[in-house]
């Protein structure tokens, strides 16, 4: 199973959810994770960039994109969980996504998506046209 999850291209939110659940399972605190992808959308590396409280996780774009350059990543996908199980984005989720989009454009690294993982559900900023 691990081989399948790590060697498949990450092309849609369901691929991220499968990977996230395999790697992290159900977490009791928010964790903000970045997945660094090559030109074929295959996983190069992933990093937990911030562990938050029961309902809050804050990360600065500097940490996300510094690691993208160190990994020579073509693109980045960011994800975090909502331990409550409700994946509805908060105002802070929208604000951090907005910052990430603008830094990604400036740095020349493609931001694939920001996905919030809930219990048996997810929210994709890309699917909701927030990254366009």
N, CA, C and O atoms as a GROMACS GRO file, in nm:
protein
  528
    1UNK      N    1   0.082  -0.120   0.000
    1UNK     CA    2   0.000   0.000   0.000
    1UNK      C    3   0.087   0.126   0.000
    1UNK      O    4   0.060   0.220  -0.075
    2UNK      N    5   0.190   0.129   0.084
    2UNK     CA    6   0.273   0.248   0.092
    2UNK      C    7   0.337   0.280  -0.043
    2UNK      O    8   0.343   0.396  -0.082
    3UNK      N    9   0.383   0.180  -0.114
    3UNK     CA   10   0.444   0.201  -0.244
    3UNK      C   11   0.345   0.267  -0.339
    3UNK      O   12   0.381   0.360  -0.411
    4UNK      N   13   0.221   0.219  -0.342
    4UNK     CA   14   0.119   0.276  -0.430
    4UNK      C   15   0.095   0.423  -0.395
    4UNK      O   16   0.089   0.507  -0.485
    5UNK      N   17   0.081   0.453  -0.269
    5UNK     CA   18   0.052   0.589  -0.225
    5UNK      C   19   0.167   0.683  -0.257
    5UNK      O   20   0.143   0.797  -0.296
    6UNK      N   21   0.289   0.639  -0.241
    6UNK     CA   22   0.404   0.727  -0.260
    6UNK      C   23   0.450   0.739  -0.404
    6UNK      O   24   0.516   0.837  -0.439
    7UNK      N   25   0.418   0.643  -0.489
    7UNK     CA   26   0.468   0.648  -0.626
    7UNK      C   27   0.365   0.690  -0.728
    7UNK      O   28   0.398   0.708  -0.846
    8UNK      N   29   0.242   0.707  -0.687
    8UNK     CA   30   0.138   0.754  -0.779
    8UNK      C   31   0.149   0.906  -0.791
    8UNK      O   32   0.190   0.975  -0.698
    9UNK      N   33   0.111   0.955  -0.907
    9UNK     CA   34   0.105   1.100  -0.924
    9UNK      C   35  -0.010   1.155  -0.841
    9UNK      O   36  -0.113   1.089  -0.824
   10UNK      N   37   0.008   1.275  -0.791
   10UNK     CA   38  -0.097   1.339  -0.713
   10UNK      C   39  -0.165   1.440  -0.806
   10UNK      O   40  -0.113   1.549  -0.830
   11UNK      N   41  -0.280   1.400  -0.856
   11UNK     CA   42  -0.347   1.478  -0.960
   11UNK      C   43  -0.482   1.536  -0.917
   11UNK      O   44  -0.531   1.631  -0.978
   12UNK      N   45  -0.539   1.481  -0.812
   12UNK     CA   46  -0.671   1.527  -0.768
   12UNK      C   47  -0.680   1.519  -0.616
   12UNK      O   48  -0.600   1.449  -0.553
   13UNK      N   49  -0.776   1.588  -0.556
   13UNK     CA   50  -0.786   1.588  -0.410
   13UNK      C   51  -0.794   1.450  -0.347
   13UNK      O   52  -0.739   1.427  -0.239
   14UNK      N   53  -0.861   1.357  -0.413
   14UNK     CA   54  -0.873   1.221  -0.356
   14UNK      C   55  -0.736   1.156  -0.338
   14UNK      O   56  -0.717   1.078  -0.245
   15UNK      N   57  -0.642   1.187  -0.428
   15UNK     CA   58  -0.506   1.133  -0.414
   15UNK      C   59  -0.440   1.186  -0.287
   15UNK      O   60  -0.368   1.113  -0.218
   16UNK      N   61  -0.464   1.312  -0.258
   16UNK     CA   62  -0.408   1.374  -0.138
   16UNK      C   63  -0.473   1.315  -0.013
   16UNK      O   64  -0.404   1.286   0.085
   17UNK      N   65  -0.603   1.297  -0.018
   17UNK     CA   66  -0.675   1.243   0.098
   17UNK      C   67  -0.624   1.103   0.130
   17UNK      O   68  -0.600   1.071   0.246
   18UNK      N   69  -0.609   1.020   0.027
   18UNK     CA   70  -0.558   0.884   0.049
   18UNK      C   71  -0.420   0.889   0.113
   18UNK      O   72  -0.392   0.816   0.208
   19UNK      N   73  -0.333   0.974   0.060
   19UNK     CA   74  -0.199   0.988   0.113
   19UNK      C   75  -0.202   1.041   0.256
   19UNK      O   76  -0.136   0.987   0.344
   20UNK      N   77  -0.280   1.146   0.279
   20UNK     CA   78  -0.288   1.210   0.411
   20UNK      C   79  -0.336   1.110   0.516
   20UNK      O   80  -0.277   1.098   0.624
   21UNK      N   81  -0.442   1.037   0.484
   21UNK     CA   82  -0.496   0.940   0.579
   21UNK      C   83  -0.397   0.828   0.606
   21UNK      O   84  -0.386   0.780   0.719
   22UNK      N   85  -0.326   0.784   0.503
   22UNK     CA   86  -0.227   0.679   0.520
   22UNK      C   87  -0.112   0.727   0.609
   22UNK      O   88  -0.068   0.656   0.699
   23UNK      N   89  -0.065   0.849   0.582
   23UNK     CA   90   0.053   0.901   0.651
   23UNK      C   91   0.022   0.949   0.793
   23UNK      O   92   0.102   0.930   0.884
   24UNK      N   93  -0.094   1.012   0.810
   24UNK     CA   94  -0.122   1.078   0.938
   24UNK      C   95  -0.244   1.026   1.012
   24UNK      O   96  -0.259   1.051   1.132
   25UNK      N   97  -0.332   0.954   0.944
   25UNK     CA   98  -0.451   0.903   1.010
   25UNK      C   99  -0.538   1.016   1.063
   25UNK      O  100  -0.546   1.122   1.001
   26UNK      N  101  -0.601   0.993   1.175
   26UNK     CA  102  -0.686   1.094   1.238
   26UNK      C  103  -0.602   1.166   1.343
   26UNK      O  104  -0.550   1.104   1.436
   27UNK      N  105  -0.591   1.296   1.329
   27UNK     CA  106  -0.511   1.376   1.421
   27UNK      C  107  -0.601   1.456   1.514
   27UNK      O  108  -0.710   1.498   1.476
   28UNK      N  109  -0.555   1.475   1.636
   28UNK     CA  110  -0.634   1.548   1.735
   28UNK      C  111  -0.601   1.697   1.740
   28UNK      O  112  -0.665   1.773   1.812
   29UNK      N  113  -0.501   1.737   1.663
   29UNK     CA  114  -0.467   1.878   1.654
   29UNK      C  115  -0.442   1.910   1.507
   29UNK      O  116  -0.412   1.822   1.428
   30UNK      N  117  -0.456   2.037   1.472
   30UNK     CA  118  -0.434   2.076   1.333
   30UNK      C  119  -0.288   2.063   1.297
   30UNK      O  120  -0.199   2.103   1.373
   31UNK      N  121  -0.263   2.007   1.179
   31UNK     CA  122  -0.129   1.999   1.124
   31UNK      C  123  -0.132   2.055   0.983
   31UNK      O  124  -0.219   2.020   0.902
   32UNK      N  125  -0.037   2.141   0.954
   32UNK     CA  126  -0.026   2.202   0.822
   32UNK      C  127   0.090   2.134   0.752
   32UNK      O  128   0.203   2.135   0.801
   33UNK      N  129   0.061   2.075   0.637
   33UNK     CA  130   0.158   1.991   0.566
   33UNK      C  131   0.175   2.042   0.424
   33UNK      O  132   0.079   2.083   0.359
   34UNK      N  133   0.297   2.038   0.376
   34UNK     CA  134   0.324   2.071   0.236
   34UNK      C  135   0.378   1.947   0.166
   34UNK      O  136   0.464   1.876   0.219
   35UNK      N  137   0.326   1.922   0.047
   35UNK     CA  138   0.374   1.814  -0.037
   35UNK      C  139   0.449   1.878  -0.152
   35UNK      O  140   0.396   1.968  -0.219
   36UNK      N  141   0.571   1.834  -0.176
   36UNK     CA  142   0.656   1.888  -0.281
   36UNK      C  143   0.659   1.788  -0.396
   36UNK      O  144   0.694   1.672  -0.378
   37UNK      N  145   0.622   1.836  -0.515
   37UNK     CA  146   0.602   1.749  -0.629
   37UNK      C  147   0.700   1.780  -0.742
   37UNK      O  148   0.744   1.894  -0.758
   38UNK      N  149   0.733   1.676  -0.819
   38UNK     CA  150   0.819   1.696  -0.935
   38UNK      C  151   0.734   1.736  -1.056
   38UNK      O  152   0.615   1.763  -1.042
   39UNK      N  153   0.794   1.740  -1.173
   39UNK     CA  154   0.724   1.784  -1.294
   39UNK      C  155   0.614   1.687  -1.338
   39UNK      O  156   0.528   1.724  -1.418
   40UNK      N  157   0.616   1.565  -1.287
   40UNK     CA  158   0.512   1.467  -1.319
   40UNK      C  159   0.412   1.451  -1.205
   40UNK      O  160   0.334   1.356  -1.201
   41UNK      N  161   0.414   1.547  -1.112
   41UNK     CA  162   0.325   1.549  -0.996
   41UNK      C  163   0.346   1.431  -0.902
   41UNK      O  164   0.254   1.389  -0.832
   42UNK      N  165   0.467   1.377  -0.901
   42UNK     CA  166   0.501   1.271  -0.807
   42UNK      C  167   0.564   1.333  -0.683
   42UNK      O  168   0.635   1.434  -0.690
   43UNK      N  169   0.539   1.271  -0.571
   43UNK     CA  170   0.586   1.321  -0.444
   43UNK      C  171   0.738   1.312  -0.432
   43UNK      O  172   0.795   1.204  -0.445
   44UNK      N  173   0.802   1.426  -0.408
   44UNK     CA  174   0.946   1.430  -0.380
   44UNK      C  175   0.966   1.419  -0.229
   44UNK      O  176   1.046   1.339  -0.181
   45UNK      N  177   0.891   1.502  -0.157
   45UNK     CA  178   0.904   1.507  -0.010
   45UNK      C  179   0.778   1.570   0.047
   45UNK      O  180   0.699   1.632  -0.024
   46UNK      N  181   0.763   1.554   0.176
   46UNK     CA  182   0.654   1.623   0.246
   46UNK      C  183   0.708   1.668   0.380
   46UNK      O  184   0.798   1.605   0.438
   47UNK      N  185   0.652   1.775   0.429
   47UNK     CA  186   0.696   1.830   0.558
   47UNK      C  187   0.574   1.875   0.638
   47UNK      O  188   0.483   1.938   0.585
   48UNK      N  189   0.576   1.842   0.767
   48UNK     CA  190   0.481   1.903   0.859
   48UNK      C  191   0.543   2.037   0.895
   48UNK      O  192   0.648   2.043   0.959
   49UNK      N  193   0.478   2.143   0.854
   49UNK     CA  194   0.534   2.277   0.875
   49UNK      C  195   0.483   2.342   1.002
   49UNK      O  196   0.546   2.434   1.054
   50UNK      N  197   0.371   2.294   1.050
   50UNK     CA  198   0.318   2.352   1.174
   50UNK      C  199   0.219   2.257   1.237
   50UNK      O  200   0.134   2.199   1.169
   51UNK      N  201   0.230   2.241   1.366
   51UNK     CA  202   0.129   2.169   1.443
   51UNK      C  203   0.061   2.272   1.530
   51UNK      O  204   0.127   2.348   1.602
   52UNK      N  205  -0.068   2.274   1.523
   52UNK     CA  206  -0.144   2.377   1.594
   52UNK      C  207  -0.215   2.323   1.715
   52UNK      O  208  -0.180   2.220   1.772
   53UNK      N  209  -0.316   2.397   1.751
   53UNK     CA  210  -0.400   2.360   1.864
   53UNK      C  211  -0.516   2.276   1.813
   53UNK      O  212  -0.513   2.227   1.700
   54UNK      N  213  -0.614   2.259   1.894
   54UNK     CA  214  -0.732   2.182   1.856
   54UNK      C  215  -0.800   2.242   1.734
   54UNK      O  216  -0.859   2.170   1.653
   55UNK      N  217  -0.793   2.376   1.720
   55UNK     CA  218  -0.867   2.439   1.610
   55UNK      C  219  -0.789   2.547   1.536
   55UNK      O  220  -0.850   2.631   1.470
   56UNK      N  221  -0.657   2.546   1.544
   56UNK     CA  222  -0.582   2.651   1.477
   56UNK      C  223  -0.444   2.601   1.434
   56UNK      O  224  -0.375   2.530   1.508
   57UNK      N  225  -0.406   2.640   1.313
   57UNK     CA  226  -0.275   2.608   1.259
   57UNK      C  227  -0.232   2.725   1.173
   57UNK      O  228  -0.304   2.764   1.080
   58UNK      N  229  -0.118   2.782   1.202
   58UNK     CA  230  -0.071   2.897   1.127
   58UNK      C  231   0.066   2.866   1.069
   58UNK      O  232   0.153   2.813   1.137
   59UNK      N  233   0.082   2.900   0.944
   59UNK     CA  234   0.210   2.879   0.877
   59UNK      C  235   0.237   3.000   0.790
   59UNK      O  236   0.145   3.062   0.738
   60UNK      N  237   0.363   3.032   0.773
   60UNK     CA  238   0.403   3.145   0.691
   60UNK      C  239   0.449   3.092   0.556
   60UNK      O  240   0.514   2.987   0.550
   61UNK      N  241   0.418   3.163   0.446
   61UNK     CA  242   0.462   3.118   0.314
   61UNK      C  243   0.614   3.095   0.305
   61UNK      O  244   0.659   3.012   0.225
   62UNK      N  245   0.690   3.166   0.384
   62UNK     CA  246   0.836   3.151   0.383
   62UNK      C  247   0.877   3.005   0.405
   62UNK      O  248   0.965   2.955   0.335
   63UNK      N  249   0.814   2.938   0.501
   63UNK     CA  250   0.848   2.798   0.530
   63UNK      C  251   0.810   2.706   0.414
   63UNK      O  252   0.884   2.614   0.380
   64UNK      N  253   0.695   2.733   0.354
   64UNK     CA  254   0.648   2.648   0.244
   64UNK      C  255   0.742   2.657   0.125
   64UNK      O  256   0.784   2.555   0.070
   65UNK      N  257   0.775   2.779   0.084
   65UNK     CA  258   0.850   2.797  -0.040
   65UNK      C  259   1.001   2.781  -0.023
   65UNK      O  260   1.071   2.750  -0.119
   66UNK      N  261   1.051   2.802   0.097
   66UNK     CA  262   1.193   2.773   0.123
   66UNK      C  263   1.219   2.625   0.097
   66UNK      O  264   1.316   2.589   0.030
   67UNK      N  265   1.134   2.542   0.149
   67UNK     CA  266   1.150   2.398   0.131
   67UNK      C  267   1.128   2.357  -0.014
   67UNK      O  268   1.191   2.262  -0.062
   68UNK      N  269   1.040   2.427  -0.085
   68UNK     CA  270   1.018   2.397  -0.228
   68UNK      C  271   1.148   2.414  -0.305
   68UNK      O  272   1.181   2.332  -0.391
   69UNK      N  273   1.222   2.521  -0.275
   69UNK     CA  274   1.348   2.543  -0.344
   69UNK      C  275   1.454   2.441  -0.302
   69UNK      O  276   1.531   2.394  -0.385
   70UNK      N  277   1.458   2.407  -0.175
   70UNK     CA  278   1.554   2.308  -0.128
   70UNK      C  279   1.529   2.170  -0.190
   70UNK      O  280   1.623   2.094  -0.214
   71UNK      N  281   1.403   2.140  -0.217
   71UNK     CA  282   1.366   2.010  -0.275
   71UNK      C  283   1.366   2.014  -0.428
   71UNK      O  284   1.341   1.913  -0.493
   72UNK      N  285   1.393   2.131  -0.485
   72UNK     CA  286   1.387   2.150  -0.631
   72UNK      C  287   1.251   2.106  -0.685
   72UNK      O  288   1.242   2.039  -0.788
   73UNK      N  289   1.146   2.146  -0.614
   73UNK     CA  290   1.010   2.107  -0.650
   73UNK      C  291   0.955   2.195  -0.762
   73UNK      O  292   0.981   2.315  -0.768
   74UNK      N  293   0.881   2.133  -0.849
   74UNK     CA  294   0.811   2.205  -0.955
   74UNK      C  295   0.683   2.268  -0.900
   74UNK      O  296   0.644   2.377  -0.941
   75UNK      N  297   0.620   2.198  -0.808
   75UNK     CA  298   0.494   2.246  -0.754
   75UNK      C  299   0.479   2.205  -0.608
   75UNK      O  300   0.549   2.117  -0.557
   76UNK      N  301   0.386   2.273  -0.543
   76UNK     CA  302   0.358   2.250  -0.401
   76UNK      C  303   0.208   2.234  -0.383
   76UNK      O  304   0.129   2.304  -0.446
   77UNK      N  305   0.172   2.143  -0.299
   77UNK     CA  306   0.033   2.127  -0.258
   77UNK      C  307   0.031   2.137  -0.107
   77UNK      O  308   0.106   2.067  -0.039
   78UNK      N  309  -0.053   2.222  -0.055
   78UNK     CA  310  -0.060   2.237   0.090
   78UNK      C  311  -0.190   2.175   0.140
   78UNK      O  312  -0.292   2.175   0.071
   79UNK      N  313  -0.184   2.123   0.260
   79UNK     CA  314  -0.301   2.059   0.318
   79UNK      C  315  -0.295   2.073   0.469
   79UNK      O  316  -0.188   2.078   0.529
   80UNK      N  317  -0.410   2.080   0.527
   80UNK     CA  318  -0.417   2.071   0.672
   80UNK      C  319  -0.548   2.004   0.710
   80UNK      O  320  -0.641   1.996   0.630
   81UNK      N  321  -0.554   1.958   0.831
   81UNK     CA  322  -0.673   1.888   0.878
   81UNK      C  323  -0.754   1.977   0.972
   81UNK      O  324  -0.702   2.071   1.032
   82UNK      N  325  -0.879   1.945   0.984
   82UNK     CA  326  -0.967   2.003   1.086
   82UNK      C  327  -1.008   1.888   1.177
   82UNK      O  328  -1.092   1.807   1.138
   83UNK      N  329  -0.951   1.880   1.297
   83UNK     CA  330  -0.982   1.768   1.387
   83UNK      C  331  -1.131   1.755   1.420
   83UNK      O  332  -1.176   1.647   1.458
   84UNK      N  333  -1.206   1.864   1.407
   84UNK     CA  334  -1.350   1.858   1.434
   84UNK      C  335  -1.421   1.769   1.333
   84UNK      O  336  -1.533   1.723   1.358
   85UNK      N  337  -1.356   1.745   1.218
   85UNK     CA  338  -1.418   1.667   1.112
   85UNK      C  339  -1.489   1.754   1.010
   85UNK      O  340  -1.516   1.708   0.899
   86UNK      N  341  -1.519   1.878   1.045
   86UNK     CA  342  -1.586   1.973   0.955
   86UNK      C  343  -1.480   2.044   0.873
   86UNK      O  344  -1.397   2.116   0.928
   87UNK      N  345  -1.480   2.024   0.744
   87UNK     CA  346  -1.375   2.082   0.660
   87UNK      C  347  -1.410   2.220   0.603
   87UNK      O  348  -1.342   2.266   0.512
   88UNK      N  349  -1.511   2.284   0.654
   88UNK     CA  350  -1.546   2.419   0.609
   88UNK      C  351  -1.431   2.514   0.640
   88UNK      O  352  -1.386   2.521   0.754
   89UNK      N  353  -1.383   2.588   0.540
   89UNK     CA  354  -1.270   2.680   0.563
   89UNK      C  355  -1.307   2.795   0.656
   89UNK      O  356  -1.417   2.849   0.650
   90UNK      N  357  -1.213   2.830   0.740
   90UNK     CA  358  -1.228   2.947   0.827
   90UNK      C  359  -1.179   3.070   0.751
   90UNK      O  360  -1.121   3.059   0.643
   91UNK      N  361  -1.201   3.187   0.808
   91UNK     CA  362  -1.149   3.310   0.748
   91UNK      C  363  -0.996   3.303   0.742
   91UNK      O  364  -0.936   3.348   0.644
   92UNK      N  365  -0.934   3.246   0.844
   92UNK     CA  366  -0.787   3.232   0.845
   92UNK      C  367  -0.740   3.140   0.733
   92UNK      O  368  -0.635   3.163   0.674
   93UNK      N  369  -0.818   3.036   0.702
   93UNK     CA  370  -0.783   2.946   0.592
   93UNK      C  371  -0.783   3.022   0.459
   93UNK      O  372  -0.694   3.003   0.376
   94UNK      N  373  -0.882   3.106   0.438
   94UNK     CA  374  -0.888   3.186   0.317
   94UNK      C  375  -0.770   3.284   0.310
   94UNK      O  376  -0.710   3.303   0.204
   95UNK      N  377  -0.738   3.345   0.423
   95UNK     CA  378  -0.628   3.443   0.426
   95UNK      C  379  -0.493   3.378   0.396
   95UNK      O  380  -0.415   3.433   0.318
   96UNK      N  381  -0.466   3.263   0.454
   96UNK     CA  382  -0.338   3.196   0.430
   96UNK      C  383  -0.330   3.147   0.285
   96UNK      O  384  -0.224   3.152   0.224
   97UNK      N  385  -0.441   3.102   0.230
   97UNK     CA  386  -0.442   3.058   0.091
   97UNK      C  387  -0.414   3.176  -0.002
   97UNK      O  388  -0.336   3.164  -0.096
   98UNK      N  389  -0.475   3.288   0.025
   98UNK     CA  390  -0.451   3.410  -0.054
   98UNK      C  391  -0.303   3.446  -0.054
   98UNK      O  392  -0.246   3.476  -0.159
   99UNK      N  393  -0.241   3.443   0.064
   99UNK     CA  394  -0.098   3.472   0.074
   99UNK      C  395  -0.015   3.372  -0.005
   99UNK      O  396   0.078   3.410  -0.077
  100UNK      N  397  -0.048   3.244   0.007
  100UNK     CA  398   0.027   3.138  -0.062
  100UNK      C  399   0.018   3.154  -0.214
  100UNK      O  400   0.118   3.136  -0.284
  101UNK      N  401  -0.100   3.187  -0.264
  101UNK     CA  402  -0.118   3.205  -0.408
  101UNK      C  403  -0.027   3.315  -0.459
  101UNK      O  404   0.040   3.298  -0.561
  102UNK      N  405  -0.023   3.427  -0.389
  102UNK     CA  406   0.057   3.540  -0.434
  102UNK      C  407   0.208   3.515  -0.423
  102UNK      O  408   0.284   3.558  -0.509
  103UNK      N  409   0.249   3.447  -0.319
  103UNK     CA  410   0.391   3.415  -0.306
  103UNK      C  411   0.431   3.312  -0.412
  103UNK      O  412   0.540   3.322  -0.469
  104UNK      N  413   0.346   3.215  -0.438
  104UNK     CA  414   0.375   3.113  -0.541
  104UNK      C  415   0.396   3.179  -0.676
  104UNK      O  416   0.490   3.144  -0.749
  105UNK      N  417   0.311   3.272  -0.711
  105UNK     CA  418   0.325   3.342  -0.839
  105UNK      C  419   0.457   3.417  -0.843
  105UNK      O  420   0.530   3.411  -0.942
  106UNK      N  421   0.487   3.488  -0.737
  106UNK     CA  422   0.612   3.565  -0.729
  106UNK      C  423   0.734   3.476  -0.738
  106UNK      O  424   0.832   3.511  -0.804
  107UNK      N  425   0.730   3.360  -0.673
  107UNK     CA  426   0.845   3.271  -0.667
  107UNK      C  427   0.855   3.176  -0.786
  107UNK      O  428   0.957   3.109  -0.803
  108UNK      N  429   0.753   3.170  -0.868
  108UNK     CA  430   0.757   3.083  -0.985
  108UNK      C  431   0.741   2.936  -0.953
  108UNK      O  432   0.790   2.850  -1.026
  109UNK      N  433   0.672   2.906  -0.846
  109UNK     CA  434   0.642   2.768  -0.807
  109UNK      C  435   0.491   2.752  -0.816
  109UNK      O  436   0.416   2.834  -0.763
  110UNK      N  437   0.446   2.648  -0.882
  110UNK     CA  438   0.303   2.626  -0.900
  110UNK      C  439   0.239   2.578  -0.770
  110UNK      O  440   0.283   2.478  -0.712
  111UNK      N  441   0.136   2.648  -0.724
  111UNK     CA  442   0.057   2.602  -0.610
  111UNK      C  443  -0.058   2.520  -0.665
  111UNK      O  444  -0.151   2.576  -0.724
  112UNK      N  445  -0.053   2.390  -0.646
  112UNK     CA  446  -0.151   2.298  -0.703
  112UNK      C  447  -0.287   2.314  -0.636
  112UNK      O  448  -0.389   2.322  -0.704
  113UNK      N  449  -0.288   2.317  -0.504
  113UNK     CA  450  -0.414   2.323  -0.430
  113UNK      C  451  -0.384   2.346  -0.283
  113UNK      O  452  -0.271   2.329  -0.237
  114UNK      N  453  -0.487   2.384  -0.210
  114UNK     CA  454  -0.487   2.385  -0.064
  114UNK      C  455  -0.608   2.302  -0.027
  114UNK      O  456  -0.721   2.336  -0.061
  115UNK      N  457  -0.584   2.193   0.043
  115UNK     CA  458  -0.691   2.100   0.077
  115UNK      C  459  -0.705   2.092   0.228
  115UNK      O  460  -0.607   2.079   0.302
  116UNK      N  461  -0.830   2.101   0.271
  116UNK     CA  462  -0.861   2.082   0.413
  116UNK      C  463  -0.921   1.943   0.426
  116UNK      O  464  -1.017   1.910   0.356
  117UNK      N  465  -0.864   1.864   0.514
  117UNK     CA  466  -0.909   1.727   0.535
  117UNK      C  467  -0.997   1.723   0.660
  117UNK      O  468  -0.956   1.764   0.768
  118UNK      N  469  -1.117   1.673   0.641
  118UNK     CA  470  -1.209   1.652   0.753
  118UNK      C  471  -1.234   1.504   0.767
  118UNK      O  472  -1.164   1.422   0.707
  119UNK      N  473  -1.333   1.469   0.845
  119UNK     CA  474  -1.365   1.328   0.863
  119UNK      C  475  -1.453   1.283   0.746
  119UNK      O  476  -1.568   1.325   0.734
  120UNK      N  477  -1.397   1.197   0.659
  120UNK     CA  478  -1.466   1.146   0.541
  120UNK      C  479  -1.512   1.257   0.446
  120UNK      O  480  -1.610   1.240   0.374
  121UNK      N  481  -1.443   1.370   0.447
  121UNK     CA  482  -1.475   1.480   0.358
  121UNK      C  483  -1.353   1.569   0.341
  121UNK      O  484  -1.257   1.560   0.418
  122UNK      N  485  -1.357   1.653   0.241
  122UNK     CA  486  -1.247   1.746   0.220
  122UNK      C  487  -1.301   1.873   0.155
  122UNK      O  488  -1.413   1.877   0.104
  123UNK      N  489  -1.220   1.976   0.159
  123UNK     CA  490  -1.249   2.101   0.088
  123UNK      C  491  -1.126   2.133   0.005
  123UNK      O  492  -1.015   2.142   0.058
  124UNK      N  493  -1.147   2.151  -0.125
  124UNK     CA  494  -1.039   2.185  -0.216
  124UNK      C  495  -1.058   2.329  -0.263
  124UNK      O  496  -1.160   2.362  -0.323
  125UNK      N  497  -0.960   2.414  -0.234
  125UNK     CA  498  -0.967   2.552  -0.282
  125UNK      C  499  -0.964   2.557  -0.434
  125UNK      O  500  -1.025   2.645  -0.494
  126UNK      N  501  -0.894   2.464  -0.496
  126UNK     CA  502  -0.890   2.460  -0.642
  126UNK      C  503  -1.027   2.425  -0.700
  126UNK      O  504  -1.074   2.492  -0.792
  127UNK      N  505  -1.090   2.322  -0.646
  127UNK     CA  506  -1.222   2.283  -0.695
  127UNK      C  507  -1.325   2.394  -0.678
  127UNK      O  508  -1.418   2.405  -0.757
  128UNK      N  509  -1.308   2.477  -0.577
  128UNK     CA  510  -1.399   2.589  -0.552
  128UNK      C  511  -1.353   2.716  -0.624
  128UNK      O  512  -1.403   2.825  -0.597
  129UNK      N  513  -1.259   2.700  -0.716
  129UNK     CA  514  -1.211   2.809  -0.804
  129UNK      C  515  -1.145   2.924  -0.728
  129UNK      O  516  -1.140   3.037  -0.777
  130UNK      N  517  -1.095   2.894  -0.610
  130UNK     CA  518  -1.031   2.999  -0.531
  130UNK      C  519  -0.887   3.024  -0.576
  130UNK      O  520  -0.831   3.129  -0.545
  131UNK      N  521  -0.827   2.930  -0.648
  131UNK     CA  522  -0.688   2.946  -0.692
  131UNK      C  523  -0.677   3.003  -0.832
  131UNK      O  524  -0.566   3.030  -0.880
  132UNK      N  525  -0.791   3.023  -0.900
  132UNK     CA  526  -0.789   3.074  -1.038
  132UNK      C  527  -0.759   3.224  -1.043
  132UNK      O  528  -0.754   3.282  -1.152
   0.00000   0.00000   0.00000
